[in-house]
Coordinates of C-alpha atoms and ligand atoms in Angstrom, one line a residue:
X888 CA -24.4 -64.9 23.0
X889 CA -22.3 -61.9 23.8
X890 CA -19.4 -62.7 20.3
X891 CA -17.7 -59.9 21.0
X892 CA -16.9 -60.6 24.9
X893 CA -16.0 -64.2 23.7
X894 CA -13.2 -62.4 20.8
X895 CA -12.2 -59.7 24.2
X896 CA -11.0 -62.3 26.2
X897 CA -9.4 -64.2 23.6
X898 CA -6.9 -61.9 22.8
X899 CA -7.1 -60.8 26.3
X900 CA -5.4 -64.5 27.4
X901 CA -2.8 -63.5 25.6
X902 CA -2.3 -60.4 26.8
X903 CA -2.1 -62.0 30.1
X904 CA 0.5 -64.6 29.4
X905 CA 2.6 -62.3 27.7
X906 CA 2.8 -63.9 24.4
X907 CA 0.4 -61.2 22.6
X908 CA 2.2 -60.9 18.8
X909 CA 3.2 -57.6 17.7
X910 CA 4.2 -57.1 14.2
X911 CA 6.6 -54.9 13.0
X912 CA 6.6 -52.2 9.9
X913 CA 9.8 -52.8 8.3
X914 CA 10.9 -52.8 4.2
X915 CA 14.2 -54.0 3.1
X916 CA 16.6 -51.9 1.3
X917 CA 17.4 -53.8 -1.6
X918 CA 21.2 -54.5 -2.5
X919 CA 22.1 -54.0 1.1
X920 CA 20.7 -56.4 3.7
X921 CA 20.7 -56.7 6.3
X922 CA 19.9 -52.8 6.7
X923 CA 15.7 -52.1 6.3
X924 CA 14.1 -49.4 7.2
X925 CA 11.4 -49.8 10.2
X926 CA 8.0 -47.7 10.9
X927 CA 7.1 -47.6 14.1
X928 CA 7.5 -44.2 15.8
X929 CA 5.9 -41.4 13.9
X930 CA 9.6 -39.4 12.8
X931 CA 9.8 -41.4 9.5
X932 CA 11.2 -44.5 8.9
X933 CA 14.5 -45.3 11.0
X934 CA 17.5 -47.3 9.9
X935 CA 17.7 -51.3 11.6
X936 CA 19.5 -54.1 11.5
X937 CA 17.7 -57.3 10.5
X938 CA 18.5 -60.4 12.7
X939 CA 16.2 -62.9 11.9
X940 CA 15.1 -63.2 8.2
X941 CA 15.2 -66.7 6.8
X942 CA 15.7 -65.0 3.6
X943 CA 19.2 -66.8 5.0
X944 CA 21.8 -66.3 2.1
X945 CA 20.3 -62.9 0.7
X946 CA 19.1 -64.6 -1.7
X947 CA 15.7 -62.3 -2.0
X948 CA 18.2 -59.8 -3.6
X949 CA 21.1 -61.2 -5.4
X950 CA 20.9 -59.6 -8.7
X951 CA 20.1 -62.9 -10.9
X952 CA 17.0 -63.3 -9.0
X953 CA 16.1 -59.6 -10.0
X954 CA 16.6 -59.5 -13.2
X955 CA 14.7 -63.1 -13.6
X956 CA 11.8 -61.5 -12.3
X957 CA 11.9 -58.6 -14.1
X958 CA 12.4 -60.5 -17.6
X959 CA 9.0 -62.9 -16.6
X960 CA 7.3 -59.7 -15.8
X961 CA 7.8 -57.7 -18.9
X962 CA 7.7 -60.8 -20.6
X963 CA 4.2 -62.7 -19.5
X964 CA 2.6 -60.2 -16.8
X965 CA 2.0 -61.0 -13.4
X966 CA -0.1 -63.9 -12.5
X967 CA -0.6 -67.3 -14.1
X968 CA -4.3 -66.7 -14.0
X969 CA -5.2 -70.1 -12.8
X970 CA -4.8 -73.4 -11.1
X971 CA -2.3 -75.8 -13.0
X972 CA -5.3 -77.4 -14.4
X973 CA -6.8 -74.7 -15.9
X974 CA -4.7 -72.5 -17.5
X975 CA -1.9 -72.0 -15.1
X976 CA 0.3 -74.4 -15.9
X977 CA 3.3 -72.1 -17.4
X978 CA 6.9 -73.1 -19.1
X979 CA 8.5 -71.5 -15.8
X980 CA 6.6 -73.9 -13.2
X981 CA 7.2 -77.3 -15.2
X982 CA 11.6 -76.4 -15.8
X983 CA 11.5 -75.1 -11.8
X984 CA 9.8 -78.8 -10.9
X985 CA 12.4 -80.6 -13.4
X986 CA 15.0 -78.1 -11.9
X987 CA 13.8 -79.2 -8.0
X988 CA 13.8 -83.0 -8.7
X989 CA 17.2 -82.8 -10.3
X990 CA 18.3 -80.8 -6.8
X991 CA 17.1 -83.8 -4.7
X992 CA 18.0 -86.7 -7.6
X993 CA 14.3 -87.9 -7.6
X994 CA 12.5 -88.8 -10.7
X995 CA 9.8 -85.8 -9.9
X996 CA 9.1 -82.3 -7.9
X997 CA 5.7 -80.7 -7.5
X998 CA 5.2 -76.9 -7.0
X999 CA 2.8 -75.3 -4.0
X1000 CA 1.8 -72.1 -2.9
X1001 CA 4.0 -72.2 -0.3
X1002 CA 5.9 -75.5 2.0
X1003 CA 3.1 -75.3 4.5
X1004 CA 0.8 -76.2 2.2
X1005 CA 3.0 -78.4 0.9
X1006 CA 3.6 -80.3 4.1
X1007 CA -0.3 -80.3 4.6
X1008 CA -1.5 -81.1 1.5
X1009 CA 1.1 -83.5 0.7
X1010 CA 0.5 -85.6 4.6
X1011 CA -3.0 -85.2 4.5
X1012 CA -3.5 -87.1 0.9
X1013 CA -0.6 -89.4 1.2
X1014 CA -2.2 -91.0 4.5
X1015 CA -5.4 -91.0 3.0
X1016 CA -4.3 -93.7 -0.4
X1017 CA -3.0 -96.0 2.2
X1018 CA -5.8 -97.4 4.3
X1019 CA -4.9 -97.9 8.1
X1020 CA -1.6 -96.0 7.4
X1021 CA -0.2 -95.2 10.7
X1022 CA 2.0 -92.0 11.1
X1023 CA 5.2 -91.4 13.0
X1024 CA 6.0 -88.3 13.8
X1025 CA 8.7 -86.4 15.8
X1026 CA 7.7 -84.4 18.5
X1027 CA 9.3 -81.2 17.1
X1028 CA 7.5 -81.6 13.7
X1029 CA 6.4 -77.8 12.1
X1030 CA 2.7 -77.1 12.2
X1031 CA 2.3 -77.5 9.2
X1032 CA 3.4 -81.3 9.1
X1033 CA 1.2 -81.4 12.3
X1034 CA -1.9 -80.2 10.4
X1035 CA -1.3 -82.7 7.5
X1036 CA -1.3 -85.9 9.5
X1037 CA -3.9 -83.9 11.6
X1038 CA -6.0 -83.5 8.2
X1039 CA -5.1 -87.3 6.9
X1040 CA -7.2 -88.5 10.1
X1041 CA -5.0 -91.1 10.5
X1042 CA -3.5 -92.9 13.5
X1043 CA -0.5 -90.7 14.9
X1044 CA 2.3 -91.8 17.2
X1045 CA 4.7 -88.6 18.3
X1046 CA 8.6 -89.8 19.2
X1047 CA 10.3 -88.0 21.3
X1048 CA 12.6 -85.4 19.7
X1049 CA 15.7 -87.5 17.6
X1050 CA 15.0 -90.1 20.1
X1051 CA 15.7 -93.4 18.3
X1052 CA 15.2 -95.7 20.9
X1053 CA 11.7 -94.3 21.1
X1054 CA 10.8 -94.3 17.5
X1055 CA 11.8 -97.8 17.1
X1056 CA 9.6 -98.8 20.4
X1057 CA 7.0 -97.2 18.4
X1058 CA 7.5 -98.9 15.1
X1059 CA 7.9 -102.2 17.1
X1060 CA 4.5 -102.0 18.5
X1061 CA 2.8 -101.4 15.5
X1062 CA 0.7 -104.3 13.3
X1063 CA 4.1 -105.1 10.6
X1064 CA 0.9 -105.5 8.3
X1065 CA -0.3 -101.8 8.5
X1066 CA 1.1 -99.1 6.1
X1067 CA 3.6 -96.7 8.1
X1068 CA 5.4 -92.9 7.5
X1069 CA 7.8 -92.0 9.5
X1070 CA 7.9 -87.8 9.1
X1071 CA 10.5 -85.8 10.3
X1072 CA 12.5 -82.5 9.6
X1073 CA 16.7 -82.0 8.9
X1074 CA 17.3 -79.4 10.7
X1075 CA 14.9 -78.4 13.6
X1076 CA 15.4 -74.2 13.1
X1077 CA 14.2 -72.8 16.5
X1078 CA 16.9 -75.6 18.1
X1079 CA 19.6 -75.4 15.7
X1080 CA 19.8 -79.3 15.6
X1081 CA 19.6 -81.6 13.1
X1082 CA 18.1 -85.0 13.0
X1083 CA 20.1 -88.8 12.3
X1084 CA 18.8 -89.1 9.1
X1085 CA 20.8 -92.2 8.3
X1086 CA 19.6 -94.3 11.4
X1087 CA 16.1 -93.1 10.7
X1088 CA 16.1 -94.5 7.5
X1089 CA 17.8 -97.6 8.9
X1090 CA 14.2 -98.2 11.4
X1091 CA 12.2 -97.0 8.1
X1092 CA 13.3 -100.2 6.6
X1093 CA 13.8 -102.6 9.4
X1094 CA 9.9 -101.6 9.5
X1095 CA 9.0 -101.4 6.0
X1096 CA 7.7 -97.9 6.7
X1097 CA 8.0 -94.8 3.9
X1098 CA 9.9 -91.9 5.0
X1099 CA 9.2 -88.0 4.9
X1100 CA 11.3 -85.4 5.2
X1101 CA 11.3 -81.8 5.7
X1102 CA 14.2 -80.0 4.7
X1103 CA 12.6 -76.6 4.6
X1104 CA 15.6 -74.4 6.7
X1105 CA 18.6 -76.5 4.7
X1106 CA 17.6 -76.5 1.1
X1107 CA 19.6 -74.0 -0.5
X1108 CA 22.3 -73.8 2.4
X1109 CA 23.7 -77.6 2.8
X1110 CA 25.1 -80.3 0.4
X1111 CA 27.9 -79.1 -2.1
X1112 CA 24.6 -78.0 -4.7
X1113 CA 22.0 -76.6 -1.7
X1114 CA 20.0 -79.8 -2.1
X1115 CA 19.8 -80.0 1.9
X1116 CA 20.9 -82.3 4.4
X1117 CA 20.1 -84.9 2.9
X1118 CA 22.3 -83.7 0.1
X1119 CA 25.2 -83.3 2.4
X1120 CA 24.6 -86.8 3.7
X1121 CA 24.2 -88.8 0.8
X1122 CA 20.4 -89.9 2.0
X1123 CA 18.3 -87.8 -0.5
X1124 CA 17.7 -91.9 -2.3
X1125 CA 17.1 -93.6 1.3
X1126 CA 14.1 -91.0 1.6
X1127 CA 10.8 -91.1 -0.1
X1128 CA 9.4 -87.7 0.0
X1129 CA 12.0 -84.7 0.3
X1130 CA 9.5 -81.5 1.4
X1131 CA 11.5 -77.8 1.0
X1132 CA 10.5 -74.3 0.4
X1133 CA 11.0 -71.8 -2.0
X1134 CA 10.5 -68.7 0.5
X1135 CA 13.8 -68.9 2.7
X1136 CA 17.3 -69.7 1.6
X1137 CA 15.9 -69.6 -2.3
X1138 CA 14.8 -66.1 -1.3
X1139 CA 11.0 -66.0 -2.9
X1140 CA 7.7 -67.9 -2.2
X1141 CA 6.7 -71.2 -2.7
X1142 CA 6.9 -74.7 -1.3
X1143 CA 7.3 -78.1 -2.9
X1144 CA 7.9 -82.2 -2.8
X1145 CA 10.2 -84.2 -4.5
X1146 CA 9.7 -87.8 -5.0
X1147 CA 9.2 -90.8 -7.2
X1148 CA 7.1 -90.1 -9.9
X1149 CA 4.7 -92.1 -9.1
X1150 CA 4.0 -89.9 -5.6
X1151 CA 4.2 -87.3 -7.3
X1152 CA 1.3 -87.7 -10.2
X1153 CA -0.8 -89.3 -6.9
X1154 CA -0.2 -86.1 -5.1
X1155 CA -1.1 -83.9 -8.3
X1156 CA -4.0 -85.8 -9.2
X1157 CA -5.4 -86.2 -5.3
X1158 CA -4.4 -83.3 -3.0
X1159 CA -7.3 -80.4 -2.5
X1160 CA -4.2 -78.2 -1.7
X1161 CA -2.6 -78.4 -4.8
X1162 CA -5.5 -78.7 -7.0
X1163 CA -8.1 -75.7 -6.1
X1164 CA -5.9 -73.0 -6.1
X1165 CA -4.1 -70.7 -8.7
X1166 CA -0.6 -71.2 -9.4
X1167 CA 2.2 -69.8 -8.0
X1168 CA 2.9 -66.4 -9.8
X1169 CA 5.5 -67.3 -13.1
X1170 CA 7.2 -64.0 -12.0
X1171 CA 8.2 -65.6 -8.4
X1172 CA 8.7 -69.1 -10.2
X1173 CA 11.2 -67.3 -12.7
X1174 CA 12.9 -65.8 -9.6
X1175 CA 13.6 -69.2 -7.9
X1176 CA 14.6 -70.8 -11.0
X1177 CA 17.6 -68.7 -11.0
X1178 CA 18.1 -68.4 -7.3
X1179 CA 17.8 -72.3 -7.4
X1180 CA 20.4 -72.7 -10.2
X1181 CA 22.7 -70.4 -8.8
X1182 CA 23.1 -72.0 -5.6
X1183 CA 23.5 -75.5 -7.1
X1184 CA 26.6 -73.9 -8.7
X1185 CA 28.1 -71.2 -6.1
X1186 CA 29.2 -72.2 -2.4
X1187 CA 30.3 -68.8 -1.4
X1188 CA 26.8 -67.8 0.3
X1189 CA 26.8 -71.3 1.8
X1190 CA 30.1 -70.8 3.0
X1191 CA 29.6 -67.0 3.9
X1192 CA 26.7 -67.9 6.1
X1193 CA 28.6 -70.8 8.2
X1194 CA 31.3 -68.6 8.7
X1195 CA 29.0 -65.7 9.6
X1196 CA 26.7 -68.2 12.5
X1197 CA 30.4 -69.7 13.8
X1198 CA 31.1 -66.0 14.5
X1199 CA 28.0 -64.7 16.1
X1200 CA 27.9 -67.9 18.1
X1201 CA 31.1 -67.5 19.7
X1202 CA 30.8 -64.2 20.2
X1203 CA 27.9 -64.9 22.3
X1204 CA 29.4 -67.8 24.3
X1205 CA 32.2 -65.6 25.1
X1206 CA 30.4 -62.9 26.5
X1207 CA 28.6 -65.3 28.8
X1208 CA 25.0 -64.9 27.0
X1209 CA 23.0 -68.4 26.9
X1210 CA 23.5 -69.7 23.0
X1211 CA 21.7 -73.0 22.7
X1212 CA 23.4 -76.0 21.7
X1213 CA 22.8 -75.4 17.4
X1214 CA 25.1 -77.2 15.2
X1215 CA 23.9 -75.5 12.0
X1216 CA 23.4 -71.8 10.9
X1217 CA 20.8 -71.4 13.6
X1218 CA 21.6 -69.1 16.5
X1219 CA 19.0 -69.2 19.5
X1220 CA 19.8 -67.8 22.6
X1221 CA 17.7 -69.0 25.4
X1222 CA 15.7 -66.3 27.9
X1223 CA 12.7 -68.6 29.0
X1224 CA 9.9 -66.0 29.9
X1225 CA 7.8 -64.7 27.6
X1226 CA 7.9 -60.8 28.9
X1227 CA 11.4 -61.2 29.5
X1228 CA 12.3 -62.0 25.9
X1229 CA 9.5 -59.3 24.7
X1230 CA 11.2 -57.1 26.7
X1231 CA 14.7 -58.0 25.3
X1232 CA 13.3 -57.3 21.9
X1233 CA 12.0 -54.0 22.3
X1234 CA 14.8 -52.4 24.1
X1235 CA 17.4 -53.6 21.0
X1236 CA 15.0 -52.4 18.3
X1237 CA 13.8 -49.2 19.9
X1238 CA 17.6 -48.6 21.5
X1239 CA 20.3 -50.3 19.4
X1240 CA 18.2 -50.1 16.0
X1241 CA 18.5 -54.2 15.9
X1242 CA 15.7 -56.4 14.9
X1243 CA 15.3 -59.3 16.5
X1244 CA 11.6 -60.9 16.9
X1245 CA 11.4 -63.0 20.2
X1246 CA 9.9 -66.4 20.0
X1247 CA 7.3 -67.7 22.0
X1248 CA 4.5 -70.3 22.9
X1249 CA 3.0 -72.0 20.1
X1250 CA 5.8 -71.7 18.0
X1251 CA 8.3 -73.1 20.9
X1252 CA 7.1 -75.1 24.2
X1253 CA 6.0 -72.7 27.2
X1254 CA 9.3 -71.9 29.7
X1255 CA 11.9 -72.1 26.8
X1256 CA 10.8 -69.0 24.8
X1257 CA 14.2 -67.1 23.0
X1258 CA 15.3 -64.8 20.8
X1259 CA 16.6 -67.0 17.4
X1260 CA 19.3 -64.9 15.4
X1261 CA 19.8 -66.3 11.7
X1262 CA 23.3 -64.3 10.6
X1263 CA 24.3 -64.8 7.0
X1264 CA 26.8 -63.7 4.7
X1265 CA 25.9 -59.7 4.6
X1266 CA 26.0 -59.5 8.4
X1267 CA 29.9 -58.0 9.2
X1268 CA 31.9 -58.6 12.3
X1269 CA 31.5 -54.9 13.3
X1270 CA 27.7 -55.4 13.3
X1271 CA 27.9 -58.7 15.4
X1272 CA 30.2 -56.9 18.1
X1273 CA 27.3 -53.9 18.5
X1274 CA 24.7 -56.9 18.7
X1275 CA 27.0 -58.9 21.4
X1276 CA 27.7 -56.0 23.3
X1277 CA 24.1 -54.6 23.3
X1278 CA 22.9 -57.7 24.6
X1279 CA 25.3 -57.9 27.7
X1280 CA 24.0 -54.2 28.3
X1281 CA 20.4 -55.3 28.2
X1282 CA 21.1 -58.6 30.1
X1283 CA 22.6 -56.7 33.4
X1284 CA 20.3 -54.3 33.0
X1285 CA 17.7 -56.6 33.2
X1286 CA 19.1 -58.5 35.9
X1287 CA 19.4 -61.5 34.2
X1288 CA 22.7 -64.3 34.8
X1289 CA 25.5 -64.2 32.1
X1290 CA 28.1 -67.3 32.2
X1291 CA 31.1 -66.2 34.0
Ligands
PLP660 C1 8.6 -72.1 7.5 C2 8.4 -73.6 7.6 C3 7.5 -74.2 6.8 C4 6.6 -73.5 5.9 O1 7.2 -73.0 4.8 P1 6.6 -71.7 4.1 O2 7.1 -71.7 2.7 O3 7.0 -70.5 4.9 O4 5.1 -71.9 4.1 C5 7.5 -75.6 6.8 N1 8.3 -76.3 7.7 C6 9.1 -75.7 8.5 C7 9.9 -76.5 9.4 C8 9.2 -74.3 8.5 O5 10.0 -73.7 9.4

């Protein structure tokens, strides 16, 4: 058995298709985002602009988060120094998880080390306490929801993407006398679209089946206090499980459910995920705490970070360059070749000093890889018109069709 050989060609496949993953060297420059610093020629770091951080509303900087974490530093030290169990259950984690359940206007929240092992560890133990339970889930769910109904060993049935008609066939053809979750995200963030949560919930009921959501890219960023879509809908009480992180629009690290609290002291007392492992850091828990409580009270980023998507999108769509179809905050611009959208990704970082990571196979299907630009409220007009116009230089250069 030749192990190395068998690693070669592994990574070799990739090669091949394209879709090898190259990671770049960048830090932030704190207090003035979107500029970073990147390190990958050998002259010292060079200036960048950064594209496509889901740190979406800055929020990984704002000056309240900062200080927090500075305060729990000095205050406590750095780690928690154990699971929630033992020893690491801190002041800071139990007023975030009253703080999160109050966002979502459920009776509980429950902290994880971060939303995909949230979604995982919350799927895969839910399943499990309800014998038979068959799970409906759309075709566009993250991984990580994939590898929690994967882990739950349950029967699965995938729906086409927002496909109603499909879900209820589905739910129809099920035994009415087996337990059912229907799991699903708000808004889907390599499309830009965003699922009808309200007729969802409608087939949830007409088929006595619990509901899950993932609101992981619209916490913080929709509803008039961040608390998602579900917020901005008034559906947060029509759904059972609300899932979010605490690593994109709050800016830190983290992940975590909100639900009756009943689920939530089965989840706590059942799930490996959350059990068996040390605590988040207090530090990074202070730090969302007040990121979390400043966007229930301020709009401005919210509102920033629209305006600043509305812009870039037309931008594009007046220059001709493909934008998808995104109704949110979300701003993917279809290329559809691996190499090609590599290629497209290099020239603008190592020409135009913009940093924009392309996309590709597993993370989107095969033949619809992009490049998925996330502009919030730091990003200026002038820098979207250098973007817009870099791109329409690469494009012909590359030979590739722009919309008259
Ligand atoms: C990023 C992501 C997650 C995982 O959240 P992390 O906090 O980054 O682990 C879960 N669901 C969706 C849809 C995501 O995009």
């Amino acid at each position: 058995m030749n192990y190395e050989h068998i690693f070669e060609q592994a990574i070799e496949r990739l090669h091949s298709e394209g879709r090898y993953r190259v990671f770049i060297d960048i830090l932030r420059n704190k207090g003035a985002y979107p500029n970073a610093r990147c390190f990958a020629g050998h002259n010292g770091p060079k200036p960048i602009t950064v594209w496509c951080s889901n740190d979406y509303l800055s929020m990984g900087q704002h000056p309240k988060v900062i200080e927090a974490m500075e305060e729990a530093l000095h205050d406590v030290g750095a780690g928690s120094g154990g699971t929630r169990n033992i020893g690491g259950n801190t002041h800071y984690h139990i007023e975030l998880e009253q703080e999160l359940a109050d966002l979502h206007g459920k009776e509980g929240a429950l902290l994880f080390t971060s939303g995909y092992v949230s979604n995982d560890a919350t799927l895969s133990t839910l399943a499990k306490l309800l014998p038979g339970c068959v799970i409906f889930s759309d075709e566009l769910n993250h991984a990580s929801m994939i590898a929690g109904i994967r882990n739950s060993g349950c029967e699965k049935k995938v729906w086409r993407h927002n496909d109603l008609e499909h879900l209820e066939e589905l739910l129809a053809a099920t035994d009415p006398n087996l337990p059912k979750l229907v799991a699903f995200e708000s808004v889907y963030s390599m499309d830009g679209d965003i699922a009808p949560i309200h007729a969802i919930c409608d087939l949830a009921e007409k088929y006595n089946a619990l509901t899950y959501i993932d609101e992981v890219h619209a916490v913080g960023m929709y509803g008039p206090r961040g608390g998602g879509i579900t917020d901005r809908d008034e559906a947060a009480h029509r759904i059972n499980i609300i899932e979010g992180t605490l690593g994109k629009a709050f800016g830190v690290m983290g992940g975590y459910i909100a639900a009756d609290q009943k689920v939530i002291d089965c989840i706590r007392s059942y799930a490996p995920g959350f059990i068996f492992t040390t605590s988040l850091s207090p530090v990074l828990v202070a730090g969302v705490l007040a990121s979390v409580k400043h966007l229930k009270s301020s709009s401005a980023e919210r509102e920033a970070q629209q305006h600043s998507a509305a812009t870039l999108k037309q931008m594009f769509r007046d220059a001709g360059l493909p934008v998808m179809n995104s109704t949110t905050h979300i701003v993917p611009l279809m290329v559809g070749d691996p190499v090609k959208a590599k290629k497209i990704s290099d020239i603008l970082l190592a020409e135009y000093g913009a940093y924009v990571q392309p996309i590709n196979f597993p993370t989107v299907p095969r033949g619809t890889e992009r490049l998925r630009f996330t502009p919030g409220p730091t990003h200026t007009e002038a820098m979207m018109r250098s973007l817009t116009d870099a791109l329409v230089e690469i494009w012909e250069r590359l030979e590739m069709r722009l919309a008259a």
